[in-house]
């Protein structure tokens, strides 16, 4: 199993460890609920070194990305980050990624750990012959997220005088004399940043951050993102679904004349068969991945992600439903250990008090 | 004299309380489960066999069945856990009890592990 540059720190903190996409990662330290609440109420810090970090350089990068993603990439200004998806030829989602333009000809791509090799391969194949160089910097760089309403104060000393970045913007910062990238992105629904830096500088920065922020593992990362209504690759997002049906159709720029997989995307826009929906249990219980979902007494699918919503106080989850039955408030049932528990369709986010877009002076 | 806890290999504890047997999960079990967020308790009046799944304890990570350590009739449940399931994490052996049984044969308790045997069992598991 791969280990991140922060593995020693996790052992020192006596983290519970888990295998994730080939990496040995912290699942929790003080407990999922305490870590979750810290991010909602103050601040938490996450080791995200397992995420794939790719750098794409050359004059051909934007065209290559626009052949794979339904967003417009060429118009992204340096210093801006954009969430988008990599599509297969049929409009299915190969990965969901954050593209950051670092300069005119240099882009950074943050990809899911589980898809890293596949995405690198696809980028290189698509770039074939053009001026696009793809470098996988995952193992030589580090990624640490600082998330929560107090994160801006915590990060301020790292900004080297720059203003705290606006939502989906990046700025250059500094740690121990080395340049770092401070990106106003995250996966928790709260105000926060992701810090990108050389692997060797990560342990000392982590040490500094955990003096004030609560170290958080993948357990809290999952309960936080679920409450915020963010889909997870491999659960909600797969190669057989389009971003339009999966509730992230806003990544598609319909004005593009060269939109990849347009026919399939249009079909899902005009006449989708199924749509990804959030739901809340109306009775006590905890819905979990794979539990059967019933609509009007018939089985229509399974829960793709489910858990107790720690900040909302009831069971929440996501599932695919026939498109005609996805209005908020529609009744469904989730089968939990042989019993059908009533639930209602709800438009995420489940947790609506998140500070993710809050402006910072 | 305080009644001694007895243990199952599934990490329930059971303790005599007058004519009843009170049941919960051990400190090892609550720690392994992590934050407990929901508890499903049996209906009082239900008759259960030893080893039968009686309650469900759900954490943020997983769900685990709680078995009846001895045969009997469920006569009390810890209703406070509905709103405060985390009590089990905080105080597994006292305030975090799950249900109480009227045992068919209270002597069945003697078949369970005592504190020393259970501790040894857990040490072997953790090794």
CSV table of C-alpha atoms in Angstrom, one decimal:
chain,number,residue,atom,x,y,z
A,1,UNK,CA,0.0,0.0,0.0
A,2,UNK,CA,1.1,3.6,-0.7
A,3,UNK,CA,1.7,5.9,2.2
A,4,UNK,CA,1.6,9.7,2.2
A,5,UNK,CA,4.4,11.9,3.5
A,6,UNK,CA,2.2,12.4,6.6
A,7,UNK,CA,1.9,8.8,7.5
A,8,UNK,CA,4.3,9.1,10.4
A,9,UNK,CA,2.2,11.9,11.8
A,10,UNK,CA,-0.9,9.8,11.6
A,11,UNK,CA,0.8,7.0,13.5
A,12,UNK,CA,1.9,9.4,16.1
A,13,UNK,CA,-1.7,10.6,16.5
A,14,UNK,CA,-2.8,7.0,16.8
A,15,UNK,CA,-5.2,7.3,13.9
A,16,UNK,CA,-7.4,4.5,12.9
A,17,UNK,CA,-6.2,3.5,9.4
A,18,UNK,CA,-8.0,2.2,6.4
A,19,UNK,CA,-7.1,1.2,2.8
A,20,UNK,CA,-8.4,3.6,0.2
A,21,UNK,CA,-7.7,3.3,-3.5
A,22,UNK,CA,-4.3,1.6,-2.8
A,23,UNK,CA,-3.3,4.1,0.0
A,24,UNK,CA,-3.1,3.5,3.7
A,25,UNK,CA,-5.0,6.5,5.0
A,26,UNK,CA,-6.4,7.8,8.3
A,27,UNK,CA,-10.1,6.9,8.8
A,28,UNK,CA,-10.4,8.9,12.0
A,29,UNK,CA,-8.4,10.2,14.9
A,30,UNK,CA,-10.6,11.5,17.8
A,31,UNK,CA,-13.8,10.0,16.2
A,32,UNK,CA,-15.8,10.8,13.1
A,33,UNK,CA,-18.5,12.8,14.8
A,34,UNK,CA,-16.1,15.0,16.7
A,35,UNK,CA,-14.0,15.6,13.6
A,36,UNK,CA,-17.2,16.4,11.6
A,37,UNK,CA,-18.4,18.9,14.1
A,38,UNK,CA,-15.0,20.6,14.3
A,39,UNK,CA,-15.2,21.3,10.6
A,40,UNK,CA,-18.7,22.7,10.9
A,41,UNK,CA,-18.0,24.8,13.9
A,42,UNK,CA,-14.2,25.7,14.0
A,43,UNK,CA,-11.6,24.0,11.7
A,44,UNK,CA,-10.3,20.6,10.7
A,45,UNK,CA,-7.3,19.5,8.7
A,46,UNK,CA,-7.2,16.6,6.2
A,47,UNK,CA,-4.3,14.7,4.6
A,48,UNK,CA,-5.3,14.6,0.9
A,49,UNK,CA,-2.0,13.5,-0.4
A,50,UNK,CA,-3.6,10.4,-1.9
A,51,UNK,CA,-5.5,12.6,-4.4
A,52,UNK,CA,-3.9,12.6,-7.9
A,53,UNK,CA,-2.0,15.8,-8.8
A,54,UNK,CA,-1.2,16.3,-12.5
A,55,UNK,CA,0.5,19.1,-14.2
A,56,UNK,CA,-0.3,19.8,-17.9
A,57,UNK,CA,1.9,22.1,-19.9
A,58,UNK,CA,1.9,23.3,-23.4
A,59,UNK,CA,-0.1,25.2,-25.9
A,60,UNK,CA,-2.3,22.2,-26.6
A,61,UNK,CA,-3.6,21.7,-23.0
A,62,UNK,CA,-6.9,23.6,-23.2
A,63,UNK,CA,-7.9,21.9,-26.5
A,64,UNK,CA,-7.0,18.5,-25.0
A,65,UNK,CA,-9.1,19.1,-21.9
A,66,UNK,CA,-12.0,20.5,-23.9
A,67,UNK,CA,-12.0,17.2,-25.9
A,68,UNK,CA,-12.5,15.3,-22.7
A,69,UNK,CA,-14.5,17.8,-20.5
A,70,UNK,CA,-17.9,19.4,-21.3
A,71,UNK,CA,-16.8,22.7,-19.6
A,72,UNK,CA,-14.9,25.5,-21.3
A,73,UNK,CA,-11.3,25.4,-20.3
A,74,UNK,CA,-9.7,28.0,-22.6
A,75,UNK,CA,-11.6,30.8,-20.9
A,76,UNK,CA,-10.4,29.9,-17.4
A,77,UNK,CA,-8.2,32.8,-16.2
A,78,UNK,CA,-4.9,32.1,-14.5
A,79,UNK,CA,-5.4,31.7,-10.8
A,80,UNK,CA,-8.9,30.3,-11.2
A,81,UNK,CA,-10.1,26.8,-10.4
A,82,UNK,CA,-13.0,25.0,-12.0
A,83,UNK,CA,-14.8,21.8,-11.1
A,84,UNK,CA,-15.5,19.6,-14.2
A,85,UNK,CA,-15.7,16.0,-15.3
A,86,UNK,CA,-13.7,13.9,-17.7
A,87,UNK,CA,-16.1,12.0,-20.1
A,88,UNK,CA,-15.8,8.8,-22.0
A,89,UNK,CA,-16.9,8.7,-25.6
A,90,UNK,CA,-20.5,8.0,-24.5
A,91,UNK,CA,-20.7,10.9,-22.1
A,92,UNK,CA,-20.2,8.7,-19.0
A,93,UNK,CA,-18.0,10.1,-16.2
A,94,UNK,CA,-14.5,8.8,-16.1
A,95,UNK,CA,-13.6,11.1,-13.2
A,96,UNK,CA,-14.6,14.4,-11.6
A,97,UNK,CA,-11.7,16.8,-11.3
A,98,UNK,CA,-10.7,20.3,-10.3
A,99,UNK,CA,-8.8,22.1,-13.1
A,100,UNK,CA,-6.7,25.1,-12.0
A,101,UNK,CA,-5.0,27.4,-14.5
A,102,UNK,CA,-1.6,28.3,-13.1
A,103,UNK,CA,-0.4,30.3,-16.1
A,104,UNK,CA,-1.2,30.7,-19.8
A,105,UNK,CA,0.1,27.3,-20.7
A,106,UNK,CA,0.2,25.5,-17.4
A,107,UNK,CA,-2.7,23.8,-15.7
A,108,UNK,CA,-3.0,21.7,-12.6
A,109,UNK,CA,-5.5,18.8,-12.4
A,110,UNK,CA,-6.6,17.3,-9.1
A,111,UNK,CA,-8.1,13.9,-9.8
A,112,UNK,CA,-9.5,11.1,-7.7
A,113,UNK,CA,-6.9,8.6,-6.3
A,114,UNK,CA,-8.8,5.7,-7.7
A,115,UNK,CA,-8.8,7.2,-11.3
A,116,UNK,CA,-5.3,8.7,-11.4
A,117,UNK,CA,-3.7,6.2,-13.8
A,118,UNK,CA,-6.8,6.0,-16.0
A,119,UNK,CA,-6.9,9.8,-16.3
A,120,UNK,CA,-3.2,10.2,-17.0
A,121,UNK,CA,-3.5,7.5,-19.7
A,122,UNK,CA,-6.5,9.2,-21.3
A,123,UNK,CA,-4.8,12.6,-21.2
A,124,UNK,CA,-1.7,11.3,-22.9
A,125,UNK,CA,-3.7,9.4,-25.6
A,126,UNK,CA,-5.8,12.5,-26.3
A,127,UNK,CA,-2.7,14.7,-26.4
A,128,UNK,CA,-0.9,12.5,-28.8
A,129,UNK,CA,1.0,14.5,-31.3
A,130,UNK,CA,0.1,17.9,-29.9
A,131,UNK,CA,2.0,20.3,-27.6
A,132,UNK,CA,0.8,18.9,-24.3
A,133,UNK,CA,3.0,17.4,-21.6
A,134,UNK,CA,1.4,15.4,-18.8
A,135,UNK,CA,3.3,15.0,-15.6
A,136,UNK,CA,2.0,13.0,-12.6
A,137,UNK,CA,3.3,14.8,-9.5
A,138,UNK,CA,1.3,12.9,-7.0
A,139,UNK,CA,4.2,11.2,-5.2
A,140,UNK,CA,6.5,14.3,-5.0
A,141,UNK,CA,3.9,16.8,-3.9
A,142,UNK,CA,1.4,17.0,-1.0
A,143,UNK,CA,-2.1,18.2,-0.5
A,144,UNK,CA,-3.5,19.3,2.8
A,145,UNK,CA,-7.1,20.7,3.3
A,146,UNK,CA,-7.9,23.1,6.0
A,147,UNK,CA,-11.7,23.4,6.3
A,148,UNK,CA,-14.1,25.2,8.6
A,149,UNK,CA,-15.3,28.7,9.5
A,150,UNK,CA,-12.0,29.3,11.4
A,151,UNK,CA,-9.8,28.1,8.6
A,152,UNK,CA,-9.2,31.6,7.1
A,153,UNK,CA,-7.5,32.8,10.3
A,154,UNK,CA,-5.4,29.7,10.5
A,155,UNK,CA,-4.2,30.0,6.9
A,156,UNK,CA,-3.6,33.7,6.9
A,157,UNK,CA,0.1,33.5,8.1
A,158,UNK,CA,0.7,31.2,5.0
A,159,UNK,CA,-0.5,33.8,2.5
A,160,UNK,CA,2.7,35.8,2.2
A,161,UNK,CA,0.7,39.0,2.2
A,162,UNK,CA,-1.8,37.9,-0.4
A,163,UNK,CA,-5.5,38.3,0.2
A,164,UNK,CA,-7.4,35.2,1.2
A,165,UNK,CA,-8.6,33.7,-2.1
A,166,UNK,CA,-12.2,34.0,-3.2
A,167,UNK,CA,-14.3,30.9,-3.8
A,168,UNK,CA,-12.7,28.8,-6.6
A,169,UNK,CA,-9.6,31.0,-6.8
A,170,UNK,CA,-6.0,30.3,-5.9
A,171,UNK,CA,-3.1,32.4,-4.6
A,172,UNK,CA,0.5,31.8,-4.0
A,173,UNK,CA,1.6,31.4,-0.4
A,174,UNK,CA,4.7,30.4,1.4
A,175,UNK,CA,5.8,27.8,4.0
A,176,UNK,CA,9.3,27.7,5.3
A,177,UNK,CA,10.6,29.6,2.4
A,178,UNK,CA,9.0,27.4,-0.2
A,179,UNK,CA,6.1,28.5,-2.5
A,180,UNK,CA,2.8,26.8,-1.9
A,181,UNK,CA,-0.5,27.1,-3.7
A,182,UNK,CA,-3.5,28.0,-1.6
A,183,UNK,CA,-6.7,27.0,-3.4
A,184,UNK,CA,-10.1,28.0,-2.1
A,185,UNK,CA,-11.6,24.6,-2.8
A,186,UNK,CA,-12.8,21.7,-0.6
A,187,UNK,CA,-15.3,18.9,-0.1
A,188,UNK,CA,-17.0,19.7,3.2
A,189,UNK,CA,-19.5,22.5,2.5
A,190,UNK,CA,-17.5,24.9,4.7
A,191,UNK,CA,-15.1,27.8,4.1
A,192,UNK,CA,-11.7,26.4,3.5
A,193,UNK,CA,-8.7,25.8,1.4
A,194,UNK,CA,-6.6,23.1,-0.1
A,195,UNK,CA,-2.8,23.6,0.2
A,196,UNK,CA,-0.5,22.2,-2.5
A,197,UNK,CA,3.2,22.0,-1.7
A,198,UNK,CA,6.3,19.8,-2.1
A,199,UNK,CA,6.1,16.5,-0.2
A,200,UNK,CA,9.1,17.2,1.9
A,201,UNK,CA,7.6,20.4,3.3
A,202,UNK,CA,4.3,18.7,4.3
A,203,UNK,CA,5.1,17.2,7.7
A,204,UNK,CA,6.1,20.5,9.3
A,205,UNK,CA,3.1,22.3,7.9
A,206,UNK,CA,0.8,19.5,9.1
A,207,UNK,CA,2.4,19.8,12.5
A,208,UNK,CA,1.8,23.5,12.5
A,209,UNK,CA,-1.8,23.2,11.4
A,210,UNK,CA,-2.8,20.5,13.9
A,211,UNK,CA,-1.7,22.8,16.8
A,212,UNK,CA,-5.0,24.6,16.1
A,213,UNK,CA,-7.2,22.6,13.8
A,214,UNK,CA,-8.6,19.1,14.5
A,215,UNK,CA,-7.0,16.4,12.4
A,216,UNK,CA,-9.8,14.7,10.4
A,217,UNK,CA,-9.8,11.4,8.6
A,218,UNK,CA,-11.6,10.0,5.6
A,219,UNK,CA,-14.6,9.1,7.8
A,220,UNK,CA,-15.5,12.8,8.5
A,221,UNK,CA,-14.6,13.7,4.9
A,222,UNK,CA,-17.3,11.4,3.8
A,223,UNK,CA,-20.0,12.5,6.3
A,224,UNK,CA,-19.2,16.1,5.6
A,225,UNK,CA,-19.4,15.8,1.8
A,226,UNK,CA,-22.6,13.8,2.0
A,227,UNK,CA,-24.4,16.5,4.1
A,228,UNK,CA,-23.1,19.1,1.6
A,229,UNK,CA,-24.6,17.1,-1.2
A,230,UNK,CA,-21.4,16.5,-3.1
A,231,UNK,CA,-21.3,13.3,-5.2
A,232,UNK,CA,-18.4,10.8,-4.8
A,233,UNK,CA,-16.8,9.0,-7.6
A,234,UNK,CA,-17.6,5.3,-7.7
A,235,UNK,CA,-20.7,5.8,-5.7
A,236,UNK,CA,-22.8,8.5,-7.4
A,237,UNK,CA,-20.5,9.1,-10.4
A,238,UNK,CA,-19.6,6.3,-12.7
A,239,UNK,CA,-18.8,5.7,-16.3
A,240,UNK,CA,-22.4,4.7,-17.1
A,241,UNK,CA,-23.9,8.1,-16.0
A,242,UNK,CA,-23.7,11.6,-17.4
A,243,UNK,CA,-23.1,14.7,-15.4
A,244,UNK,CA,-26.5,16.0,-16.5
A,245,UNK,CA,-28.3,13.1,-14.9
A,246,UNK,CA,-26.0,13.1,-11.8
A,247,UNK,CA,-27.1,16.6,-10.8
A,248,UNK,CA,-23.9,18.3,-11.9
A,249,UNK,CA,-25.2,19.4,-15.3
A,250,UNK,CA,-23.9,22.9,-14.6
A,251,UNK,CA,-20.5,21.7,-15.6
A,252,UNK,CA,-21.7,21.4,-19.2
A,253,UNK,CA,-21.3,24.5,-21.4
A,254,UNK,CA,-24.1,24.0,-23.9
A,255,UNK,CA,-22.9,27.0,-26.0
A,256,UNK,CA,-19.8,25.0,-27.0
A,257,UNK,CA,-20.0,23.9,-30.7
A,258,UNK,CA,-17.5,21.1,-30.0
A,259,UNK,CA,-19.2,19.7,-26.9
A,260,UNK,CA,-18.0,16.1,-26.4
A,261,UNK,CA,-20.7,13.4,-26.4
A,262,UNK,CA,-23.4,16.1,-27.1
A,263,UNK,CA,-26.0,13.6,-28.3
A,264,UNK,CA,-26.0,11.6,-25.0
A,265,UNK,CA,-25.8,14.8,-22.9
A,266,UNK,CA,-28.8,16.3,-24.8
A,267,UNK,CA,-30.8,13.2,-24.3
A,268,UNK,CA,-30.3,13.3,-20.6
A,269,UNK,CA,-31.1,16.9,-20.5
A,270,UNK,CA,-34.4,16.6,-22.5
A,271,UNK,CA,-35.6,13.1,-21.5
A,272,UNK,CA,-33.6,11.6,-18.7
A,273,UNK,CA,-34.6,8.1,-17.6
A,274,UNK,CA,-33.2,8.4,-14.1
A,275,UNK,CA,-31.9,11.3,-12.0
A,276,UNK,CA,-29.6,11.3,-9.0
A,277,UNK,CA,-31.6,12.5,-6.0
A,278,UNK,CA,-31.0,13.2,-2.3
A,279,UNK,CA,-33.3,11.8,0.3
A,280,UNK,CA,-34.0,12.2,4.0
A,281,UNK,CA,-35.4,9.5,6.2
A,282,UNK,CA,-38.7,10.5,7.8
A,283,UNK,CA,-38.2,7.9,10.7
A,284,UNK,CA,-35.2,6.9,12.8
A,285,UNK,CA,-32.6,4.8,11.0
A,286,UNK,CA,-29.3,4.9,9.1
A,287,UNK,CA,-29.5,4.3,5.3
A,288,UNK,CA,-26.3,2.8,3.9
A,289,UNK,CA,-24.7,2.2,0.5
A,290,UNK,CA,-26.4,-0.6,-1.3
A,291,UNK,CA,-29.7,-0.7,0.7
A,292,UNK,CA,-32.7,-1.2,-1.6
A,293,UNK,CA,-34.9,1.8,-2.5
A,294,UNK,CA,-38.7,1.4,-3.1
A,295,UNK,CA,-41.1,3.7,-5.0
A,296,UNK,CA,-44.8,2.9,-4.9
A,297,UNK,CA,-44.0,-0.5,-3.5
A,298,UNK,CA,-41.6,-1.5,-6.2
A,299,UNK,CA,-37.8,-1.8,-6.0
A,300,UNK,CA,-36.2,1.0,-8.1
A,301,UNK,CA,-32.6,0.8,-7.1
A,302,UNK,CA,-30.2,1.1,-4.2
A,303,UNK,CA,-28.7,3.8,-2.0
A,304,UNK,CA,-25.5,5.1,-3.6
A,305,UNK,CA,-24.3,6.8,-0.4
A,306,UNK,CA,-26.0,6.9,3.0
A,307,UNK,CA,-25.2,7.7,6.6
A,308,UNK,CA,-26.5,9.5,9.6
A,309,UNK,CA,-26.3,13.2,8.9
A,310,UNK,CA,-24.2,14.2,11.9
A,311,UNK,CA,-25.2,17.9,11.7
A,312,UNK,CA,-28.7,17.5,10.4
A,313,UNK,CA,-29.6,14.8,12.9
A,314,UNK,CA,-31.3,12.2,10.7
A,315,UNK,CA,-30.5,9.6,8.1
A,316,UNK,CA,-29.6,11.0,4.7
A,317,UNK,CA,-28.5,9.6,1.4
A,318,UNK,CA,-28.5,9.6,-2.4
A,319,UNK,CA,-30.1,7.3,-5.0
A,320,UNK,CA,-31.1,7.2,-8.6
A,321,UNK,CA,-34.9,7.5,-9.2
A,322,UNK,CA,-37.1,7.4,-12.4
A,323,UNK,CA,-37.1,11.0,-13.6
A,324,UNK,CA,-40.8,11.5,-13.2
A,325,UNK,CA,-40.5,10.9,-9.4
A,326,UNK,CA,-37.8,13.2,-8.4
A,327,UNK,CA,-39.7,16.2,-7.1
A,328,UNK,CA,-38.6,17.2,-3.5
A,329,UNK,CA,-41.1,15.9,-1.0
A,330,UNK,CA,-41.9,12.7,-3.1
A,331,UNK,CA,-42.2,9.7,-0.9
A,332,UNK,CA,-39.9,6.7,-1.2
A,333,UNK,CA,-38.9,3.9,1.1
A,334,UNK,CA,-35.4,2.6,2.1
A,335,UNK,CA,-35.2,-1.0,3.2
A,336,UNK,CA,-33.1,-1.3,6.3
A,337,UNK,CA,-32.6,-4.9,7.6
A,338,UNK,CA,-35.8,-6.1,6.0
A,339,UNK,CA,-38.0,-3.2,7.1
A,340,UNK,CA,-39.1,-0.4,4.8
A,341,UNK,CA,-38.4,3.0,6.3
A,342,UNK,CA,-40.2,6.1,4.8
A,343,UNK,CA,-38.1,8.8,3.2
A,344,UNK,CA,-38.7,11.9,1.1
A,345,UNK,CA,-36.8,13.2,-1.9
A,346,UNK,CA,-34.8,16.2,-0.9
A,347,UNK,CA,-32.7,18.6,-3.0
A,348,UNK,CA,-29.1,18.7,-1.5
A,349,UNK,CA,-27.4,20.2,0.3
A,350,UNK,CA,-28.9,18.5,3.4
A,351,UNK,CA,-26.9,20.9,5.6
A,352,UNK,CA,-27.8,24.4,4.5
A,353,UNK,CA,-25.8,26.5,6.9
A,354,UNK,CA,-22.4,25.7,5.3
A,355,UNK,CA,-19.9,28.6,5.0
A,356,UNK,CA,-18.3,27.4,1.8
A,357,UNK,CA,-19.0,30.5,-0.2
A,358,UNK,CA,-18.7,33.0,2.6
A,359,UNK,CA,-16.6,36.0,1.8
A,360,UNK,CA,-13.5,36.8,3.8
A,361,UNK,CA,-12.1,40.2,4.3
B,1,UNK,CA,-21.6,-6.3,46.7
B,2,UNK,CA,-21.7,-5.0,43.1
B,3,UNK,CA,-22.7,-7.6,40.6
B,4,UNK,CA,-19.9,-8.7,38.3
B,5,UNK,CA,-20.0,-8.2,34.6
B,6,UNK,CA,-20.1,-11.3,32.4
B,7,UNK,CA,-19.1,-11.2,28.7
B,8,UNK,CA,-19.8,-12.9,25.4
B,9,UNK,CA,-17.3,-13.5,22.7
B,10,UNK,CA,-19.5,-11.0,20.6
B,11,UNK,CA,-18.6,-8.3,23.1
B,12,UNK,CA,-21.9,-7.9,25.0
B,13,UNK,CA,-21.7,-7.5,28.7
B,14,UNK,CA,-24.4,-9.0,31.0
B,15,UNK,CA,-25.0,-8.3,34.6
B,16,UNK,CA,-27.5,-9.4,37.2
B,17,UNK,CA,-29.7,-6.6,38.5
B,18,UNK,CA,-32.2,-8.1,41.0
B,19,UNK,CA,-34.3,-10.6,39.0
B,20,UNK,CA,-33.2,-9.1,35.7
B,21,UNK,CA,-30.1,-9.3,33.5
B,22,UNK,CA,-29.0,-6.0,32.2
B,23,UNK,CA,-27.1,-6.0,28.8
B,24,UNK,CA,-24.9,-3.7,26.9
B,25,UNK,CA,-21.8,-3.7,24.7
B,26,UNK,CA,-18.2,-3.6,26.1
B,27,UNK,CA,-15.8,-0.8,26.0
B,28,UNK,CA,-13.8,-2.7,23.4
B,29,UNK,CA,-17.0,-2.9,21.2
B,30,UNK,CA,-17.9,0.7,21.4
B,31,UNK,CA,-14.3,1.7,20.6
B,32,UNK,CA,-14.2,-0.6,17.6
B,33,UNK,CA,-17.5,0.7,16.3
B,34,UNK,CA,-16.6,4.3,16.7
B,35,UNK,CA,-19.2,7.1,17.1
B,36,UNK,CA,-22.6,5.5,17.7
B,37,UNK,CA,-25.3,7.5,15.9
B,38,UNK,CA,-28.4,5.2,16.1
B,39,UNK,CA,-29.7,2.3,18.2
B,40,UNK,CA,-32.5,0.0,17.4
B,41,UNK,CA,-34.0,-1.5,20.5
B,42,UNK,CA,-36.3,-4.5,20.9
B,43,UNK,CA,-40.0,-4.3,21.9
B,44,UNK,CA,-40.5,-5.1,25.6
B,45,UNK,CA,-42.3,-8.4,25.9
B,46,UNK,CA,-40.2,-10.1,23.2
B,47,UNK,CA,-38.9,-13.5,24.1
B,48,UNK,CA,-35.4,-14.2,22.9
B,49,UNK,CA,-33.0,-17.1,22.7
B,50,UNK,CA,-29.4,-16.9,23.8
B,51,UNK,CA,-27.4,-15.7,20.8
B,52,UNK,CA,-30.4,-14.2,19.1
B,53,UNK,CA,-29.9,-10.7,17.6
B,54,UNK,CA,-32.0,-8.4,19.7
B,55,UNK,CA,-30.7,-4.8,19.0
B,56,UNK,CA,-28.7,-3.0,16.4
B,57,UNK,CA,-26.0,-0.4,17.2
B,58,UNK,CA,-25.0,1.8,14.3
B,59,UNK,CA,-22.0,4.0,14.1
B,60,UNK,CA,-20.8,6.4,11.4
B,61,UNK,CA,-18.8,3.5,10.0
B,62,UNK,CA,-20.9,0.4,10.4
B,63,UNK,CA,-23.7,-1.5,12.0
B,64,UNK,CA,-23.5,-4.3,14.5
B,65,UNK,CA,-26.1,-6.6,16.0
B,66,UNK,CA,-26.3,-7.1,19.8
B,67,UNK,CA,-27.1,-10.6,20.8
B,68,UNK,CA,-29.0,-11.8,23.9
B,69,UNK,CA,-26.3,-13.2,26.2
B,70,UNK,CA,-28.9,-15.4,27.8
B,71,UNK,CA,-32.5,-16.6,27.0
B,72,UNK,CA,-35.3,-14.6,28.4
B,73,UNK,CA,-38.0,-11.9,27.9
B,74,UNK,CA,-37.1,-8.3,27.2
B,75,UNK,CA,-38.7,-6.3,30.0
B,76,UNK,CA,-36.9,-2.9,29.8
B,77,UNK,CA,-35.1,-0.9,27.1
B,78,UNK,CA,-32.9,2.1,27.5
B,79,UNK,CA,-35.2,4.7,25.8
B,80,UNK,CA,-32.7,7.5,26.5
B,81,UNK,CA,-30.5,6.1,23.8
B,82,UNK,CA,-33.0,7.2,21.1
B,83,UNK,CA,-32.0,10.8,21.5
B,84,UNK,CA,-28.5,10.2,22.9
B,85,UNK,CA,-27.0,7.1,21.3
B,86,UNK,CA,-23.5,8.5,22.0
B,87,UNK,CA,-24.0,7.6,25.7
B,88,UNK,CA,-22.8,4.1,24.7
B,89,UNK,CA,-19.5,5.5,23.7
B,90,UNK,CA,-19.2,7.6,26.8
B,91,UNK,CA,-20.4,5.1,29.4
B,92,UNK,CA,-20.8,1.6,27.9
B,93,UNK,CA,-21.1,-0.2,31.2
B,94,UNK,CA,-23.6,2.0,33.1
B,95,UNK,CA,-25.7,4.7,31.4
B,96,UNK,CA,-25.1,3.1,28.0
B,97,UNK,CA,-26.9,-0.2,28.8
B,98,UNK,CA,-29.3,-1.4,26.0
B,99,UNK,CA,-32.0,-3.7,27.4
B,100,UNK,CA,-32.8,-5.8,30.4
B,101,UNK,CA,-34.0,-9.4,30.2
B,102,UNK,CA,-36.0,-11.6,32.6
B,103,UNK,CA,-33.8,-14.7,32.2
B,104,UNK,CA,-35.3,-18.1,31.8
B,105,UNK,CA,-32.3,-19.5,33.8
B,106,UNK,CA,-30.1,-16.9,35.5
B,107,UNK,CA,-27.5,-19.6,35.9
B,108,UNK,CA,-26.8,-19.3,32.1
B,109,UNK,CA,-24.8,-16.2,33.1
B,110,UNK,CA,-22.2,-18.5,34.6
B,111,UNK,CA,-21.5,-19.9,31.1
B,112,UNK,CA,-20.2,-16.6,29.9
B,113,UNK,CA,-16.7,-15.2,30.3
B,114,UNK,CA,-15.7,-13.4,33.4
B,115,UNK,CA,-13.8,-10.2,33.4
B,116,UNK,CA,-10.4,-11.8,33.4
B,117,UNK,CA,-11.2,-14.3,30.7
B,118,UNK,CA,-12.8,-11.5,28.6
B,119,UNK,CA,-9.8,-9.3,29.0
B,120,UNK,CA,-7.5,-12.1,27.9
B,121,UNK,CA,-9.8,-12.8,24.9
B,122,UNK,CA,-9.7,-9.1,23.8
B,123,UNK,CA,-5.9,-9.0,24.2
B,124,UNK,CA,-5.6,-12.0,21.9
B,125,UNK,CA,-7.9,-10.3,19.3
B,126,UNK,CA,-5.9,-7.1,19.4
B,127,UNK,CA,-2.6,-9.0,18.9
